[in-house]
Coordinates of C-alpha atoms in Angstrom, one line a residue:
Chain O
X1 CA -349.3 34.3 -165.9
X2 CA -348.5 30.4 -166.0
X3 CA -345.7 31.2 -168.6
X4 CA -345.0 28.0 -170.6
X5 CA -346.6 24.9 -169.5
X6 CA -346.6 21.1 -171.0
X7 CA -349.4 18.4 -171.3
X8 CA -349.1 16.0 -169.9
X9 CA -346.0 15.5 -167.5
X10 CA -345.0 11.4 -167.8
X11 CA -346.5 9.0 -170.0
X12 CA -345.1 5.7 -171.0
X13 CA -345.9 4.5 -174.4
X14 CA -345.3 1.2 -176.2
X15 CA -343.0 1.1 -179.2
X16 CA -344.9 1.7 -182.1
X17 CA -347.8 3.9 -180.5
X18 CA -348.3 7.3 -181.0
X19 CA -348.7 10.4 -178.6
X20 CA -348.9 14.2 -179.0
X21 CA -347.0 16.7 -176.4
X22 CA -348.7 19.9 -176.1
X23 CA -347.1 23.4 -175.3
X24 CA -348.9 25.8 -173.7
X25 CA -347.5 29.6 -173.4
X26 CA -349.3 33.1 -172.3
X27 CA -346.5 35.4 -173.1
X28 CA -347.5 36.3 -177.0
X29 CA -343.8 35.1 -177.7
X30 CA -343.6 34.6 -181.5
X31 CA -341.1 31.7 -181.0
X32 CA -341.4 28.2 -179.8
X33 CA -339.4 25.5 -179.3
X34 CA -338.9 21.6 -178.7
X35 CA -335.9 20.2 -177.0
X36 CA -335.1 16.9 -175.7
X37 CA -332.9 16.4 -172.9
X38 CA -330.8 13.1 -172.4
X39 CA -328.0 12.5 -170.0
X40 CA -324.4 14.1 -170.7
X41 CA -325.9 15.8 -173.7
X42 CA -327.9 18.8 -172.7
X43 CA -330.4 19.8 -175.0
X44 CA -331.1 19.0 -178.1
X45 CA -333.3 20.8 -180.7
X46 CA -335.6 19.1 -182.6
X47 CA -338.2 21.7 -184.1
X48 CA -339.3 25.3 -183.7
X49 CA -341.7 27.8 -185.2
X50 CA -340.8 31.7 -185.7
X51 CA -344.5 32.1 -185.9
X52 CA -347.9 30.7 -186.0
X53 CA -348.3 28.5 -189.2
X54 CA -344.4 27.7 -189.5
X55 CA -342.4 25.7 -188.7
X56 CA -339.0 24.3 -189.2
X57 CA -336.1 21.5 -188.4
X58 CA -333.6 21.3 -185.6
X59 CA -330.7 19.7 -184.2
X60 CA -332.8 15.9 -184.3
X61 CA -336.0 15.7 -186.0
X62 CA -336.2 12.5 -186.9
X63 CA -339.3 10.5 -186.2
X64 CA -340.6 14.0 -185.0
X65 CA -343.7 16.4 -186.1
X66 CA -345.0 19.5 -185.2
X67 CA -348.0 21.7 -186.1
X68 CA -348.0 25.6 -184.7
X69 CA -351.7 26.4 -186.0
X70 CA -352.3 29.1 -183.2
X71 CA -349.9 31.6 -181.9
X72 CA -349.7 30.0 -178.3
X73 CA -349.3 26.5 -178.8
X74 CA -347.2 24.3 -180.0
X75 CA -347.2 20.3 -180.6
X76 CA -344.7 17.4 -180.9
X77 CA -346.0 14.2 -182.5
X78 CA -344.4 10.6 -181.8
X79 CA -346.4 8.6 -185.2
X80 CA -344.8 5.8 -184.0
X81 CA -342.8 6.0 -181.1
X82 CA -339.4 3.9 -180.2
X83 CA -337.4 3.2 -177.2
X84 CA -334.5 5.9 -178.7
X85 CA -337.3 8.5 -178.1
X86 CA -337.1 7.8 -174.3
X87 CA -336.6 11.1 -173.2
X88 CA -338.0 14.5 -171.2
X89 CA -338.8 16.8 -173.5
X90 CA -338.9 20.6 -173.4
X91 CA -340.3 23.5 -175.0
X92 CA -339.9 27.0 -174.6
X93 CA -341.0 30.1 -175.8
X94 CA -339.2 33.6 -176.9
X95 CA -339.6 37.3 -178.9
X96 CA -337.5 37.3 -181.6
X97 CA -334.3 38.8 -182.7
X98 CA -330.8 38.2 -181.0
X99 CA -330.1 37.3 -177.5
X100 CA -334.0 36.6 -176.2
X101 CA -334.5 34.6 -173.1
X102 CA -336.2 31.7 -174.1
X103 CA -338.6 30.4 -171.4
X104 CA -339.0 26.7 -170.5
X105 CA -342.1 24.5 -169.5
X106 CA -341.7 21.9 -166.8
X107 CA -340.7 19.1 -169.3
X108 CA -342.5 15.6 -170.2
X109 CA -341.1 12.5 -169.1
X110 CA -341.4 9.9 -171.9
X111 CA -340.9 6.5 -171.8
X112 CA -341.1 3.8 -174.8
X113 CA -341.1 0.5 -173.7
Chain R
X1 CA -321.0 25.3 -186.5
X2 CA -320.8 26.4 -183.1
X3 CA -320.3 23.8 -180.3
X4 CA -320.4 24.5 -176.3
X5 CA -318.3 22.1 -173.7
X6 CA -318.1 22.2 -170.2
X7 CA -315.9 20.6 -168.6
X8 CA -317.0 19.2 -165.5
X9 CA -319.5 17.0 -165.6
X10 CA -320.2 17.2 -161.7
X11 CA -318.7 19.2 -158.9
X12 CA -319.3 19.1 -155.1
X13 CA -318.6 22.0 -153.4
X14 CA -319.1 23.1 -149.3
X15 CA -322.1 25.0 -148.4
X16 CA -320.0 29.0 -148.1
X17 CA -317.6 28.0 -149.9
X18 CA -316.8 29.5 -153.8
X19 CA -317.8 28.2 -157.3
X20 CA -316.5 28.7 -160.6
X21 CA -317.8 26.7 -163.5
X22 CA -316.4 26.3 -166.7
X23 CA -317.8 27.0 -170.3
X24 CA -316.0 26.9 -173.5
X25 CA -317.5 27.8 -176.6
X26 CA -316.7 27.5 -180.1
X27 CA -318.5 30.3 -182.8
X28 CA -317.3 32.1 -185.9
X29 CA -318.9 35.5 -184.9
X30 CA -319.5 37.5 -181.7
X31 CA -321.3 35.0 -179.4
X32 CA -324.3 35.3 -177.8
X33 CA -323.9 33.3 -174.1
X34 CA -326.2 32.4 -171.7
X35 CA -326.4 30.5 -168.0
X36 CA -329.1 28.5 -167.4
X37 CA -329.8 26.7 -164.2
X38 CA -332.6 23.3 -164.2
X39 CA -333.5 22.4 -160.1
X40 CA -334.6 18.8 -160.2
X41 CA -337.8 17.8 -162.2
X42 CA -338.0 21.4 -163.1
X43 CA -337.4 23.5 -166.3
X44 CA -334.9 25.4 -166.7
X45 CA -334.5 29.6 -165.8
X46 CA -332.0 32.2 -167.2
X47 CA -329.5 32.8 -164.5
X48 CA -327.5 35.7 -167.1
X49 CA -326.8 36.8 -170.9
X50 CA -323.4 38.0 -172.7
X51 CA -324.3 39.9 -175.7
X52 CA -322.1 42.8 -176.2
X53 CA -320.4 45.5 -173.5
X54 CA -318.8 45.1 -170.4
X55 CA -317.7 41.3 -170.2
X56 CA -318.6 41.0 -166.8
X57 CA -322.1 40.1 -166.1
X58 CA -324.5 40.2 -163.4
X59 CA -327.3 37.7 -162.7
X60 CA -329.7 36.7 -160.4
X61 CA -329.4 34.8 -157.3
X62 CA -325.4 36.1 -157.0
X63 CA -324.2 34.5 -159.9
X64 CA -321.7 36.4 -162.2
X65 CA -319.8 35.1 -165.4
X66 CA -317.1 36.3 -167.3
X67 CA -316.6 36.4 -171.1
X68 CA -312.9 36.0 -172.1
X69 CA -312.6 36.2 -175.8
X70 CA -308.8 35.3 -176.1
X71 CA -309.7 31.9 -174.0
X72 CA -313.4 31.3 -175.6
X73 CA -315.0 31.3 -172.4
X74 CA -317.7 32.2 -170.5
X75 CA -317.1 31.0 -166.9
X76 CA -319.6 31.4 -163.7
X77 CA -318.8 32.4 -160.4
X78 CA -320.3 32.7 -157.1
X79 CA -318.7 33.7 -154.2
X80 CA -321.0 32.0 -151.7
X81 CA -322.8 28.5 -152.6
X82 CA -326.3 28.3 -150.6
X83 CA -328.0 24.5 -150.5
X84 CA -330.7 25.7 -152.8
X85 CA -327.9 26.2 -155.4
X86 CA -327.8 22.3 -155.7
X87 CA -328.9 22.0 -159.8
X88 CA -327.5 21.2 -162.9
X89 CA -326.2 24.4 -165.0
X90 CA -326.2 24.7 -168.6
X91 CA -324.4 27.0 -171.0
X92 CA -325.9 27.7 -174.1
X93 CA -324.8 29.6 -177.5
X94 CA -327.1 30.9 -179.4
X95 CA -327.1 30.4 -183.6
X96 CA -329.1 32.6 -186.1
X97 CA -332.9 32.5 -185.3
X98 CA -332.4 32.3 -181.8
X99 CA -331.2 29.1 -181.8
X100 CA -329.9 27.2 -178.7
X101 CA -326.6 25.0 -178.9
X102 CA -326.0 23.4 -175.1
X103 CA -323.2 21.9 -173.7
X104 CA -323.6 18.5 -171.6
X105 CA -324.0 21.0 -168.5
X106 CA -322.5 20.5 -165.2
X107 CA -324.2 19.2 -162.2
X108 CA -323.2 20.8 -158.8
X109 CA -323.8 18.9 -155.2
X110 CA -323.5 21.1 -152.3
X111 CA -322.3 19.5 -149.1
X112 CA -323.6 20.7 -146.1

């Protein structure tokens, strides 16, 4: 199993240009996640799906989209990315109800100039 | 809403020697804890879970942590640091629908 995995790993973007991250997963979890991570703050929610046609906000979903249209994967759209974005993001993947382990991808490196 | 802080942002320890980090958490109901650990450029693993019983838990690679609920804490120990525990270390709560809150996390240099 490759678990959770995340296209592509870096990619630097100029403000104002759009990207898609995609998440990958092989476990049949029903959950998904996005998270970005930015020094002294740990991670940081920004959208996640309790299934495959739904999704819902986080923590910091501004300037954020997603789309879950099959089971096992899960995209974050940038429509027009800024420097604030900068970021590596994470997603992860979990069954549902209370106290799941919820397992990560490598992470994307992002950066807006 | 429920908040996580730890502490120390970094900590150096000797390679042998002990190390305790510190979480604090801040929830209305019975929390549901977790240590992660993220190596450099990688994801990040479960080292352990608290969600109900004995309040000492077990995890992989020697780790242990402790939930105190008089002190709102769920600290981790290990009695012997190895090189390879070099890594930041993260100690989520978890909210309704499996939601992750994260503290700042803590990241530990071992000295050889």
């Amino acid at each position: 199993n490759a678990g959770v995995t995340q296209t592509p790993k870096f990619r630097v973007l100029k403000t104002g240009q759009s990207m898609t991250l995609l998440c990958a997963q092989d476990m049949n979890h029903e959950y998904m996640y996005w998270y970005r991570q930015d020094p002294g703050m740990g991670l940081r929610l920004i959208h996640y799906s309790v299934g495959e046609g739904t999704t819902a906000k986080g923590e910091v979903p501004d300037g954020y989209n997603v789309s879950r249209l099959k089971k096992q994967n899960f995209l974050l759209g940038l429509e027009s990315a800024a420097p604030s974005q900068t970021s590596v993001y994470f997603c992860a993947s979990s069954d549902p109800g209370g106290a799941e382990t919820q397992y990560f991808g490598p992470g994307t490196r992002l950066l807006v100039l | 809403a429920q908040s996580v802080t730890q502490p120390d942002i970094h900590i150096t320890v000797s390679e042998g020697a002990s190390l305790e980090l510190r979480c604090n958490y801040s929830y209305g109901a019975t929390p549901y804890l977790f240590w992660y650990v993220q190596s450099p450029g990688q994801g990040l693993q479960l080292l352990l879970k608290y969600f109900s019983g004995d309040t000492l838990v077990q995890g992989i690679k020697g780790f242990e942590a402790e939930f105190k609920r008089s002190q709102s804490s769920f600290n981790l120990r290990k009695p012997s640091v190895h090189w390879s525990d070099a890594a930041e270390y993260f100690c989520p709560v978890e909210a309704a629908g499996n939601k992750l809150t994260f503290g700042g996390g803590t990241r530990v240099l071992v000295k050889p």
